[in-house]
Amino acid sequence: MSRYIATRAIRGANALVTEAEFMLERAIAEKGAETPISFPNTAYYLPTIYALIGIPVETLGQLKDVIKHARELLHPSPAKKHWTPYLGETLDSGMATLFAAETIEAIRFIYNLQPERKPGFTLAGGTAYPALGDQGGYLNGPIDDIRLRSWGISLVDGRMPGFAAIVGCAKSNEVAVKIVRELQKRNILTFLCGNVNGRSIIDQLQEEGVELGYDTYTVPFGTDTISAIYPLGFAARSALTFGGMKPGMAQDILLYNKERVFAFVLALGEVDDLKYAAAAGAINFGFPVIADTVIPEILPTGVTTYEHVVSMPFDKIDGVDDLERAERLIQKCIEVRGVKIKMTEVPIPVSYGSAFEGEVVRKADLRVEFGGKHSRCYEYLYTAPLEEVVDGKVDVVGPDFSAIPAQGNMSVGVVIKVAGRSMQTDFEPVLERQIHYFVNGASGIQHVGQRDIAWIRISKAAADKGFSLSDIGKILHARFHADFGAIVDKVQVTVYTDPVEFEKWLETARGTYDFRNKRLADLTDDKVEEFYSCTLCQSFAPNHVCVVSPQRLGLCGAYNWLDCKASFNINPTGPNQPIKLGKSIDFKKGYWSGTNDYAAMGSHGVVNEVSMYSIMENPMTACGCFECIVMLIPEANGVMIVSREDTSMTPAGMTFSTLAGIAGGGLQTPGVMGVGKFYLISPKFISADGGFKRVVWMSSVLKETMADEFATVANREGDPDLIEKIADERSAGTVDELLAWLEAHQHPAMIMEPMF
Ligand code: SF4
Ligand code: ZN
């Protein structure tokens, strides 16, 4: 290996550990060793330290051991060494660097440094934390656990092929944008950090108006090198969350990352000592480093799958312009890490990929919109016989938008005709719901809503590149084939702007929406012969099974009975299997021989019976993705419902994140249950225990966002004022306050029979 890299990484590591020691000493002197210390929005303490050393750091004082450990790594003593097949000292220096970097970031949080972010800095999703002035600092903070889970599922099932940690500054703003677009196009998560002479790729992207944040798969961690600790903390948490590793299993965690997490580091611009040290940290995880400058390479494989360090000097990429160079650089990264890209070619004039789904088209950038306040947009998908569908045909009936003035609007109807030997009319709404994601994947196009309240906005940039109405059809054709090829053989799209045809099809569509509503209302648990399992989350909660029935959707809210049915047809050996109900054992509580048998098998014997409709007796288990937690409040003879969005204290004396620890993990805990929020409005919601009238407390965000649905439930329960009788975090933060509220509002739970 290169002696040069070793020397510089060791030098960088020494400097950073010394800085961390100094900062820690000062912080302890100023604040006290008992001062609590943590990263926001994560239950994994300081994640790299927790995962690799196994210390759950909660106070400043505990960091002393961490830094001691880091210091020892700088003077290799065989017993303390991490996994070092042959890169020896460099790798250990890398580990020391990570522990020191995380220590420094954590100390920065307790000093609560004030924002010095560029004016107008916003994030598309995610939380922005104070940034440190000229030292760089943190912009995003660690990725929160909720995001870790949702991204984790995509990483596990391959929708997201991997992540890139970019450190430094690109040759020009243009190149910076191109690099990020190339990554977004491939759905690769992009983490941004570092600078070169004070200038960061984050600055470059902001100057070019690139939207950064969770929703666009681009997370700006900070403009200093230290913030590169966050991508590695994310990787360490992935191994704990999805790989079932225990804290302290350093070698297994690093190997898991090498084998399962397809990440790489892209160093843009000059590489200084600290960057070498941080890069050495990343190599421990099996993440190779690709630099766009001249640096010595480490080619033999071992710790990484292919090369460890690759130099691809930007200006020496021959015979092409800078944009092409940027593209080749990204291709090189993908090759070196062996990232497997599953890309659907969508033949449209703008970039396409899930990373663009979160993009917003602002008023100033708007070319034209369909739907919204001043026009209507609908989308309607229906099944036709095979011979009546011409696959790939896209027609626009009526004028396009060229005559519409800038920022104007027009009414558009998108009608999709599909055919397939395995297609069933039951799948139509499932497929129709995908239009939102599919259309949103085009860069510069924003899609909101569904059915006859859809709303599509097209940016000037997209229109300038030639995006037209027929491109909507091309997107849908490509994506339905790619994602639903198992049930759809032919896809034909017609876009209607001609007023007469528009109205005609709108009427047809509305007739079908109505029919589907009735069908859905009719689709009750007693009308079907099978429920479905979902074991998608077993990748990280190995014994958890969601049993999904027409009246009880999966606890993450993403899978209802129809979704599972469609998923089973697309992938018959996949995570959603039909559960034949068999003999009804107790219809009130929701026991069938089939569901019990499946629960026992799916949970590998951990759970032997599951009640579909009770929280008190054999309630369904939970993985960790639940939208809400339902929990018994014994004193109130009822339950509270806490939403994931609610961070306040509940009458149970715990916040959502503490409760989540009790509810999750795939175990049955009577009195506690994680649920999807649409289960709350189902007539089968804890129906064995008295149903919705048992709800005595509910996060206000639920009351607000589901007001219409709850009004219907209140009427169904014969108590139109029921929702006003339910307390929330604004009216009751303790059991005593809750009881007083229930008394004052004459909540029905007060006179219902005892819950247990
Ligand atoms: Fe996970 Fe259940 Fe959602 Fe399936 S339905 S993805 S198992 S939470
Ligand atoms: Zn889950």
mmCIF file of C-alpha atoms and ligand atoms in Angstrom, residues 153 534-538 544-546 548 554-559 576 623 625-626, ligand 1:
data_model
loop_
_atom_site.group_PDB
_atom_site.id
_atom_site.type_symbol
_atom_site.label_atom_id
_atom_site.label_comp_id
_atom_site.label_asym_id
_atom_site.label_seq_id
_atom_site.Cartn_x
_atom_site.Cartn_y
_atom_site.Cartn_z
ATOM 1 C CA ILE A 153 -36.349 -0.600 3.073
ATOM 2 C CA CYS A 534 -46.517 -9.063 4.836
ATOM 3 C CA THR A 535 -43.033 -10.061 5.864
ATOM 4 C CA LEU A 536 -41.189 -7.260 4.138
ATOM 5 C CA CYS A 537 -39.890 -5.965 7.452
ATOM 6 C CA GLN A 538 -38.342 -9.262 8.465
ATOM 7 C CA HIS A 544 -42.565 -9.839 12.695
ATOM 8 C CA VAL A 545 -45.519 -10.529 10.402
ATOM 9 C CA CYS A 546 -48.214 -8.043 9.461
ATOM 10 C CA VAL A 548 -53.391 -7.589 6.435
ATOM 11 C CA GLY A 554 -50.344 -2.983 7.425
ATOM 12 C CA LEU A 555 -49.018 -0.936 10.303
ATOM 13 C CA CYS A 556 -46.747 1.171 8.097
ATOM 14 C CA GLY A 557 -49.793 2.378 6.185
ATOM 15 C CA ALA A 558 -48.223 1.424 2.850
ATOM 16 C CA TYR A 559 -49.863 -1.966 2.287
ATOM 17 C CA ASN A 576 -47.137 -11.037 0.577
ATOM 18 C CA CYS A 623 -41.646 -4.067 13.524
ATOM 19 C CA CYS A 625 -42.605 1.303 10.975
ATOM 20 C CA PHE A 626 -45.985 1.956 12.597
HETATM 21 FE FE1 SF4 B 1 -43.490 -3.893 7.078
HETATM 22 FE FE2 SF4 B 1 -45.971 -4.538 7.838
HETATM 23 FE FE3 SF4 B 1 -45.579 -2.480 6.189
HETATM 24 FE FE4 SF4 B 1 -45.203 -4.987 5.387
HETATM 25 S S1 SF4 B 1 -47.131 -4.067 6.013
HETATM 26 S S2 SF4 B 1 -43.876 -3.228 4.972
HETATM 27 S S3 SF4 B 1 -44.362 -5.946 7.240
HETATM 28 S S4 SF4 B 1 -44.879 -2.668 8.294
#
